[in-house]
Short mmCIF file of C-alpha atoms and ligand atoms in Angstrom, two decimals:
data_model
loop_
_atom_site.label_atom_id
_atom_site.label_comp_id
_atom_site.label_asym_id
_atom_site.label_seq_id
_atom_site.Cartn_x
_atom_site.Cartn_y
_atom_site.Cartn_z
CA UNK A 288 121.55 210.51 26.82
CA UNK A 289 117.82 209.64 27.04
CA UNK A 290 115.07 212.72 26.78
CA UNK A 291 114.57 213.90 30.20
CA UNK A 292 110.82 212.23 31.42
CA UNK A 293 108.92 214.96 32.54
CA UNK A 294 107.12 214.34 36.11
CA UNK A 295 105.10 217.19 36.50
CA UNK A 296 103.32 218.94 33.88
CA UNK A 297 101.84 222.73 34.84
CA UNK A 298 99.42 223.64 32.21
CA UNK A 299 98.39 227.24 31.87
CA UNK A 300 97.71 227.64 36.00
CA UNK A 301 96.26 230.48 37.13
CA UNK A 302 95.30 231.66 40.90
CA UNK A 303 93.25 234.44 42.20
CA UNK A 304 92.64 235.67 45.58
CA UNK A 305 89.12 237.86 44.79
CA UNK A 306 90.99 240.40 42.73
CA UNK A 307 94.96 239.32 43.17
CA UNK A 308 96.32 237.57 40.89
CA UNK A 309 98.80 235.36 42.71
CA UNK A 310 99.81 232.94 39.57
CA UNK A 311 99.31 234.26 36.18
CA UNK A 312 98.98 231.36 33.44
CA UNK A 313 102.13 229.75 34.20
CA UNK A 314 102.68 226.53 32.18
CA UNK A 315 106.30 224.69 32.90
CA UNK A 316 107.48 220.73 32.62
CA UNK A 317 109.29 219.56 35.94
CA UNK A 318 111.50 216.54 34.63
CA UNK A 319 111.97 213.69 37.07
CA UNK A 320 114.95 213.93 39.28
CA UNK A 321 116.00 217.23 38.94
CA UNK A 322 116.57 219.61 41.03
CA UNK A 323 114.33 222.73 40.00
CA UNK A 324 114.17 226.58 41.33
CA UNK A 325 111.75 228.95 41.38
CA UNK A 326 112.98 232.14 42.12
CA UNK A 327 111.34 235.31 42.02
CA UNK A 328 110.94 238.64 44.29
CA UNK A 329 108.36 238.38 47.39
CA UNK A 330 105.21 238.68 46.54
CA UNK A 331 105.78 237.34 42.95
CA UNK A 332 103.52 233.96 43.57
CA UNK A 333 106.16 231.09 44.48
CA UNK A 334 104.25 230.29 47.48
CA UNK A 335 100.82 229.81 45.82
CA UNK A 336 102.43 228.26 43.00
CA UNK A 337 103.91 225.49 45.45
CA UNK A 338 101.12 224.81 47.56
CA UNK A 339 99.06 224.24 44.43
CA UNK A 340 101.54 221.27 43.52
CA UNK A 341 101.01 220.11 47.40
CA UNK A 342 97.01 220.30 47.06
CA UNK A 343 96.26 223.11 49.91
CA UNK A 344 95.44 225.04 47.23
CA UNK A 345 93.27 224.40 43.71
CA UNK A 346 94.06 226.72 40.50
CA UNK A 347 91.39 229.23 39.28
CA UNK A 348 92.13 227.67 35.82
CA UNK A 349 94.37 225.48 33.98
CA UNK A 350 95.86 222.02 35.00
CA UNK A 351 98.45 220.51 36.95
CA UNK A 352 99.74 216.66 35.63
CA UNK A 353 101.81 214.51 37.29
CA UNK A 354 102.98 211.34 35.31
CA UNK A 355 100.18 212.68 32.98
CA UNK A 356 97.38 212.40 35.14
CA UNK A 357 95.13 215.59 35.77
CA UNK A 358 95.63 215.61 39.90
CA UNK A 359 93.01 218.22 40.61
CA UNK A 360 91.02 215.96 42.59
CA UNK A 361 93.91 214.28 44.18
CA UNK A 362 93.86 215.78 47.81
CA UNK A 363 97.18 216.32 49.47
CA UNK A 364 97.68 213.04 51.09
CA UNK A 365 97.09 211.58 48.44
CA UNK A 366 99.43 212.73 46.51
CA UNK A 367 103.34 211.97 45.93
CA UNK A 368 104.29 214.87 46.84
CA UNK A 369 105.42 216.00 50.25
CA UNK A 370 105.37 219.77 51.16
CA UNK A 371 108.74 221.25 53.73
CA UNK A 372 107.51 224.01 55.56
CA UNK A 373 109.87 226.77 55.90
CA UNK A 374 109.39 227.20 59.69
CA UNK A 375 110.04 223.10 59.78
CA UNK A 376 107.25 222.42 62.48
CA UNK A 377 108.78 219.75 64.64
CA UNK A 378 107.17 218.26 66.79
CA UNK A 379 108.69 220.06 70.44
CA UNK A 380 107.82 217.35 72.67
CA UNK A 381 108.99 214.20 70.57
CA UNK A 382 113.17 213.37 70.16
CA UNK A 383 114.60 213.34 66.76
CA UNK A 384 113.56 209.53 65.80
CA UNK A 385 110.02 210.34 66.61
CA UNK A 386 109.47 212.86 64.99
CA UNK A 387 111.09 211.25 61.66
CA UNK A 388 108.97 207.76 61.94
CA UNK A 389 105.92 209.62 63.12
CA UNK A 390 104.51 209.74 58.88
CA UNK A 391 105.66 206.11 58.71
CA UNK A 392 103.54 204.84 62.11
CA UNK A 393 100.27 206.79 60.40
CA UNK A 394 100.43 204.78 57.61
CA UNK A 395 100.94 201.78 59.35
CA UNK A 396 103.90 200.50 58.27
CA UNK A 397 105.04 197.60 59.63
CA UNK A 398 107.66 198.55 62.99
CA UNK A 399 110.42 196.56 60.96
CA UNK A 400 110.47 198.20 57.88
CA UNK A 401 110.04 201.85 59.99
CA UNK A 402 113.01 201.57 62.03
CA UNK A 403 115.07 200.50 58.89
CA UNK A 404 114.00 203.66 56.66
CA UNK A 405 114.24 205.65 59.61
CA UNK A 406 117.76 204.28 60.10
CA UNK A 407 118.64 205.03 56.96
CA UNK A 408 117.94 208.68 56.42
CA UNK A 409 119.17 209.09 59.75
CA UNK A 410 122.86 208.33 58.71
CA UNK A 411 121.99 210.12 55.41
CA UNK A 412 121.19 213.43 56.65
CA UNK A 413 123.72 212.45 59.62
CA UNK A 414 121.61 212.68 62.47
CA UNK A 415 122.49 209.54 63.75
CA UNK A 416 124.29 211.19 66.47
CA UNK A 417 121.27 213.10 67.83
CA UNK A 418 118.61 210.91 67.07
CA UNK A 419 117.57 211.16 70.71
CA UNK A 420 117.49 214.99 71.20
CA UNK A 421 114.51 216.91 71.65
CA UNK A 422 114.12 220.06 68.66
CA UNK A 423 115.02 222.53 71.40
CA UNK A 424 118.27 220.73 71.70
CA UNK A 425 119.30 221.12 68.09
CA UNK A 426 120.95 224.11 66.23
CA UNK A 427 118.81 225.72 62.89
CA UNK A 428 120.93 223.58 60.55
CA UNK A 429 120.24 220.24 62.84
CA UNK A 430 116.62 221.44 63.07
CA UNK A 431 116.63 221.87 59.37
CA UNK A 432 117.36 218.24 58.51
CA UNK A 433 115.38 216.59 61.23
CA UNK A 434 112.57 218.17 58.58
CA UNK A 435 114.13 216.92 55.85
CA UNK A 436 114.64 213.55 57.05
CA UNK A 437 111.15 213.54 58.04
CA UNK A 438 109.63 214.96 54.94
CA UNK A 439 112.74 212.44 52.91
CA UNK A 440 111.83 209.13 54.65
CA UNK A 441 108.23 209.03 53.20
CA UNK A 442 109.87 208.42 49.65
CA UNK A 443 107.64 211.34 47.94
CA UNK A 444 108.05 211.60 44.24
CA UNK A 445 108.62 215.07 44.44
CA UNK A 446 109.73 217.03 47.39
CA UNK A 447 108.29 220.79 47.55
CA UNK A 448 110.73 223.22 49.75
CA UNK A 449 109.37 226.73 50.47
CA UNK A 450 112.45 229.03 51.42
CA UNK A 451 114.10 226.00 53.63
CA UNK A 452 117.29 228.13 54.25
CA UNK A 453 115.88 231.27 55.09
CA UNK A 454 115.95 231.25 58.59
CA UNK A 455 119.47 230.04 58.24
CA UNK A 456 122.71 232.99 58.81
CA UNK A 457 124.78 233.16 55.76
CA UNK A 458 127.72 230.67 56.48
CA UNK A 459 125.18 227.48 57.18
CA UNK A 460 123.08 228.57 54.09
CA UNK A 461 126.10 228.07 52.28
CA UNK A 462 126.90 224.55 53.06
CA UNK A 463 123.71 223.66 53.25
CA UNK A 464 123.13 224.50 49.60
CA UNK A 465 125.43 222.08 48.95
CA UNK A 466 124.23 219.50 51.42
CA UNK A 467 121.02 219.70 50.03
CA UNK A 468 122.29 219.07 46.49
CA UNK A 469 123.95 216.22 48.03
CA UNK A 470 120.81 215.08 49.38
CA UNK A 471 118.81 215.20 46.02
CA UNK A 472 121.50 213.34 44.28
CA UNK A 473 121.79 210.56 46.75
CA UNK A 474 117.77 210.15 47.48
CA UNK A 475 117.32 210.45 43.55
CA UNK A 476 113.68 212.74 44.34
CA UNK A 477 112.73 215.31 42.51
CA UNK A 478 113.12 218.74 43.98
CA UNK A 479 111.02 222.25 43.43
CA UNK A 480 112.75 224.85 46.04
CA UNK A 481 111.44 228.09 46.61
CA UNK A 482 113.32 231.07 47.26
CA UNK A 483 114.09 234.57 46.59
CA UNK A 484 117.59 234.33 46.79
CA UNK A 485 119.53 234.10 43.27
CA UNK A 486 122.64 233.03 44.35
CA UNK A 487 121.45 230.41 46.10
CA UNK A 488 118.87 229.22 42.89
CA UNK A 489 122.12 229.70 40.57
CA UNK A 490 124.25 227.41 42.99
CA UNK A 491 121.55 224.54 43.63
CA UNK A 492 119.27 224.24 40.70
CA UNK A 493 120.03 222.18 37.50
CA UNK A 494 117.22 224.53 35.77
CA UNK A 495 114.87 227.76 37.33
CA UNK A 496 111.80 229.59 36.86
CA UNK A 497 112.06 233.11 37.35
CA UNK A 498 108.60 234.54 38.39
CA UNK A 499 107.59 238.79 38.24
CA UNK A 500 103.92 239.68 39.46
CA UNK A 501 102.38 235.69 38.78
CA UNK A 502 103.61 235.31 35.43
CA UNK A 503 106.44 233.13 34.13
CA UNK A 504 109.56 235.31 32.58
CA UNK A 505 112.28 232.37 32.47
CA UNK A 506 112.95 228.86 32.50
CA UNK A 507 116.21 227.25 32.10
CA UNK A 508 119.58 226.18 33.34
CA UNK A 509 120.64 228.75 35.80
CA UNK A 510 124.19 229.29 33.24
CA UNK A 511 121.71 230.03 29.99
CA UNK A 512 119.69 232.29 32.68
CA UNK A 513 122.93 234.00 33.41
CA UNK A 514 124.16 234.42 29.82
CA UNK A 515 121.06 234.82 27.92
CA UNK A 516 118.47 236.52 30.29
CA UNK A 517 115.28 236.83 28.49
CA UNK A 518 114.38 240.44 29.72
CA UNK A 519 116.00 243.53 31.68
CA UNK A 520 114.11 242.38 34.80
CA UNK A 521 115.84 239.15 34.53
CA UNK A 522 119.04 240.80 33.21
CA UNK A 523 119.05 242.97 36.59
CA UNK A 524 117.62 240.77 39.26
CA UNK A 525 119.90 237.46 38.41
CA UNK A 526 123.91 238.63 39.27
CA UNK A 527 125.31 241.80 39.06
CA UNK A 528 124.76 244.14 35.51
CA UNK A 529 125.82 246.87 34.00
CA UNK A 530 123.32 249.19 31.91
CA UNK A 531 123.92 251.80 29.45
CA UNK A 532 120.33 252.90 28.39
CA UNK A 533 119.96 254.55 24.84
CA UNK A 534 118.26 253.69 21.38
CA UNK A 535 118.84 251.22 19.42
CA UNK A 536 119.92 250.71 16.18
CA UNK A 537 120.75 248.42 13.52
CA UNK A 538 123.74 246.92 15.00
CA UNK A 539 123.41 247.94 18.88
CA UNK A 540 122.47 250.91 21.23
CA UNK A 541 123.20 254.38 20.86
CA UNK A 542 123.80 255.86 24.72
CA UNK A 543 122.16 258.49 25.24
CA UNK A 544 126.39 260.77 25.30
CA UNK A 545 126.12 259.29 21.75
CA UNK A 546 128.48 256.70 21.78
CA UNK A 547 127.92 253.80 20.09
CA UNK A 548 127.62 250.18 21.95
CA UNK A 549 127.50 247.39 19.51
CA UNK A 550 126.01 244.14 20.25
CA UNK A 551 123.25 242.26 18.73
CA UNK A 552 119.55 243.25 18.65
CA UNK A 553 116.57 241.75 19.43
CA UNK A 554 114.39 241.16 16.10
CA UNK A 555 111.32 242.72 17.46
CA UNK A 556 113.31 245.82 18.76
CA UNK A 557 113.40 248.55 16.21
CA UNK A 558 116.08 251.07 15.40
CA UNK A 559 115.51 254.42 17.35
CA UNK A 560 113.21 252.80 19.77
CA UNK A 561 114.21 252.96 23.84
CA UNK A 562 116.42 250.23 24.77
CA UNK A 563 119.69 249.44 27.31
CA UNK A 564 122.76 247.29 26.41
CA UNK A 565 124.40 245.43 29.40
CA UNK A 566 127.13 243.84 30.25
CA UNK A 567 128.26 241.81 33.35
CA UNK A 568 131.26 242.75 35.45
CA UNK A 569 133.79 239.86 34.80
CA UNK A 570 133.16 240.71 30.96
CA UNK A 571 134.78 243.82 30.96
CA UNK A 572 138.36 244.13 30.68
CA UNK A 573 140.59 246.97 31.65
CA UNK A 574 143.26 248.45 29.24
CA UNK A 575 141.85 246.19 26.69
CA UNK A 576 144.13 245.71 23.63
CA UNK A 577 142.74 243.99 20.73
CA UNK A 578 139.13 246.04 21.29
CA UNK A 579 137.85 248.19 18.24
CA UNK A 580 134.28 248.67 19.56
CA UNK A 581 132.73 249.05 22.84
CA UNK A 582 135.61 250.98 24.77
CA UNK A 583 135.59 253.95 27.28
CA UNK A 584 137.36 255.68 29.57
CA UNK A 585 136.79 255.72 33.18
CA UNK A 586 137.97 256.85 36.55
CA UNK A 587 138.30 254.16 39.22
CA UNK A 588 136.25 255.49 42.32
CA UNK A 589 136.18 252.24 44.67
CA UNK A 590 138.45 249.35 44.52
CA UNK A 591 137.49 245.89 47.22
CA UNK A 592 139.61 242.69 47.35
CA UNK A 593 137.52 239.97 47.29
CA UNK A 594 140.35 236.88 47.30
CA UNK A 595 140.25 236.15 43.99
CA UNK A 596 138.86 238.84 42.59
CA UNK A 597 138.67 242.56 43.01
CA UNK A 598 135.82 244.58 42.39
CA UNK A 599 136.24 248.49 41.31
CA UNK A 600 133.45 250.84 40.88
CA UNK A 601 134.30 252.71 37.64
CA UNK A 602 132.47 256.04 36.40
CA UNK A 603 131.94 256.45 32.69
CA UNK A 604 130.76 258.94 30.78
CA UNK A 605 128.28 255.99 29.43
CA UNK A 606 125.75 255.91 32.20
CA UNK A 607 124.94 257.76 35.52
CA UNK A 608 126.00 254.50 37.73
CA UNK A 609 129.62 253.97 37.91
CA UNK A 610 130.22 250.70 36.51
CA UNK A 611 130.81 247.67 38.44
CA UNK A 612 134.13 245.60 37.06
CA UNK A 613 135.57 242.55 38.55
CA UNK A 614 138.75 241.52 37.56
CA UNK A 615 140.99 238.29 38.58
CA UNK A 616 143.84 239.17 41.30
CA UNK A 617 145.99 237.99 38.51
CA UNK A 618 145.36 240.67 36.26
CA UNK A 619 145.43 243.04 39.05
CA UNK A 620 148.95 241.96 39.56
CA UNK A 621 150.18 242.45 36.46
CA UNK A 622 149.27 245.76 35.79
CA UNK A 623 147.94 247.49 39.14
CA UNK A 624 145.49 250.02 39.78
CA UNK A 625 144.21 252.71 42.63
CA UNK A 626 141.39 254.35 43.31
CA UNK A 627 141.43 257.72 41.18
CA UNK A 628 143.26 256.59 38.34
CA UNK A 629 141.97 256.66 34.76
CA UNK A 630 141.40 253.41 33.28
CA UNK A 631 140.28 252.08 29.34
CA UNK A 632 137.73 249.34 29.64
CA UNK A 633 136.36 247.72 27.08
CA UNK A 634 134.18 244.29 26.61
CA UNK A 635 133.54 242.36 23.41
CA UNK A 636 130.23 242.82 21.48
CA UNK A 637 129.40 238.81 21.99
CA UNK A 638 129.05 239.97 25.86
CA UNK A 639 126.58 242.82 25.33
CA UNK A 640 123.02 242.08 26.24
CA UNK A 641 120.81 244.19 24.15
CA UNK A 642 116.58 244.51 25.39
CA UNK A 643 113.58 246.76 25.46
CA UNK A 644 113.72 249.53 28.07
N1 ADP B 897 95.32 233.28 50.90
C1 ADP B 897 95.53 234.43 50.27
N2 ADP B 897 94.55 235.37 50.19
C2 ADP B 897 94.74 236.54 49.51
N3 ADP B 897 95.89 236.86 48.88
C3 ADP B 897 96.89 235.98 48.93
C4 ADP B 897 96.77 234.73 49.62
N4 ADP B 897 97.96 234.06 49.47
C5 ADP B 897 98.75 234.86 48.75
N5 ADP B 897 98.12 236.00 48.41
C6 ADP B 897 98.69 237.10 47.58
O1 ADP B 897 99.17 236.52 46.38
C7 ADP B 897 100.40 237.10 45.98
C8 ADP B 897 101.48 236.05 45.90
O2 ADP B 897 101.77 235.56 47.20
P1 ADP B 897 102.81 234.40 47.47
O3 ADP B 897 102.49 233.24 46.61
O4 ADP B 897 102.84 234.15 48.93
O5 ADP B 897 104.19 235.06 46.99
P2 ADP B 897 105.71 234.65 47.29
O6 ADP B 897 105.73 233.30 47.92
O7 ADP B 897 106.36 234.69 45.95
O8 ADP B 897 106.25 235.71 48.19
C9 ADP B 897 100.67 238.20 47.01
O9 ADP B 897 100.18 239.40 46.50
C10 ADP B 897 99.89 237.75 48.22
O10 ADP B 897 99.53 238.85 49.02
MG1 MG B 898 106.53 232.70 49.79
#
């Protein structure tokens, strides 16, 4: 495979407000044609961040590139970049066509070549069927990719999407995560997506940025985000974790009942200092057999079916939150278990996350 060509370079970008800092000397390559996240609690900067790429707003310091070209100057309509708002902002009194050619008639396209591209993201977001509706006449998810379509048609090198399922309930978010994959795939743009959901960044992107306070924690395929977070924030805020806080020492963490978790440590943490193994729930198994290290005892308090899985709370003398364990509804079969029973668990040491507290 070729090296990925990077379209858009952020360079050390900063942004204050007076005295907020809303984007903290971030620097991050966005490669052509992928699909990119970033994720990051409210308030953390995504917003800014985006609308810097767009041009509404300019960085207190450091650059932004795009094909290697300082754009700085560039203002936003000039640009090859095309900004989604999350609250869509159809035009009300114009049908679905209208409001899709509407970027295309400004720039004076001829009518032929309009009503073609129009045509054609019309069957690719399938709209066709309601291209005469009015926005009022359309559900959220309709609504959603009448903005698309519009924001798609104008052939932007890179499409900027600021939370565009949040006003969506849970079941259309879902398939629309996957529509909008769909989407990027067949349209071949690249797309930044904003949101504060990490589910949704972990389904969608092919890598993320995960953002705390302005600054840059993580950036990576969401599966080496998962495995290998690069701090406890990013441990805890991306999936589900279990922590067991203690000190650390040569070859893991010492909890703080004494028993020993082993796992490997981080070269700048040193032995005795604060730190917290984790683990992840589908990592720990129950009644393990071939485990030397890292086993306990526990007492199942809460047991859910989830389909294929089941999820049990379990409390260990290890840390002060029960543990959360899934296991398959296979394994559950095989050897069953009820709330109030006392269970061995155990997890390898290749699964143990080991950082700074
Ligand atoms: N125009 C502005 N003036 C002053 N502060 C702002 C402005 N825009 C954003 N902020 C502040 O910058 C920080 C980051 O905001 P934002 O980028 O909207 O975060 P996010 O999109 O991640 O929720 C917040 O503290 C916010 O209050
Ligand atoms: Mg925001």
């Amino acid at each position: 495979m070729s090296e990925p060509r990077t379209l858009l370079a952020i360079d050390h970008v900063s942004k204050n407000f007076g005295r907020v800092t809303a984007v903290d000397g971030i620097s991050l390559d966005i490669r052509e044609n992928e699909f990119f996240a970033l994720l990051g609690p409210s308030g953390c900067g995504k917003t800014t961040l985006l609308r810097m790429l767009a041009g509404f707003e300019t960085p207190s310091d450091g650059r932004i590139l795009l094909d290697g070209k300082d754009i700085a100057r560039t203002p936003p309509n000039k640009r090859p970049v095309n900004l989604m708002f999350q609250s869509y902002a159809l035009f009300p009194h114009m049908s679905v066509r209208a409001n899709v050619s509407y970027g295309l008639e400004m720039e004076r396209l001829p009518a032929k070549e309009i009503r073609s591209r129009v045509d054609a993201i019309l069957a690719t977001t399938e709209l066709v069927p309601f291209a005469d509706r009015k926005p009022e006449q359309l559900s959220g998810g309709q609504k959603q990719r009448v903005a698309l379509a519009r924001a798609l048609v104008k052939r932007p090198r890179l499409l900027l999407l600021d939370e565009p399922l949040g006003a969506l309930d849970k079941k259309l978010r879902g398939a629309m995560q996957l529509e909008l994959k769909r989407l990027q795939h067949e349209v071949g743009i690249t797309f930044v997506i904003v949101t504060h959901d990490q589910e949704e960044s972990l389904v969608m992107a092919d890598r993320m940025a995960v953002l705390k306070d302005g600054k840059l924690l993580q950036c990576d395929t969401p599966h080496a985000v998962y495995e290998h977070p690069a701090d406890r924030f990013v441990a805890d805020f991306i999936g589900v974790m279990n922590f067991i806080t203690g000190k650390a020492s040569p070859d893991g963490v010492v909890a703080a009942n004494g028993t020993r978790i082993a796992g490997k440590v981080p070269a700048a943490l040193t032995p005795g200092a604060s730190a917290v193994a984790s683990v992840r729930p589908e990592r720990i198994r129950l009644f393990p057999e071939t485990l030397t290290a890292n086993r306990t005892t526990g007492t199942v308090e809460v047991l859910a079916y989830h389909g294929l899985d089941l999820q049990l709370h379990i409390r260990t003398p290890l840390s002060p939150k029960p543990f959360l364990v899934r296991i398959t509804a296979d394994a559950a079969d095989r050897r069953p278990v009820e709330s109030g029973d006392q269970v061995e668990l155990g997890w390898d040491a290749a699964d143990v996350r080991i950082f700074a507290e």
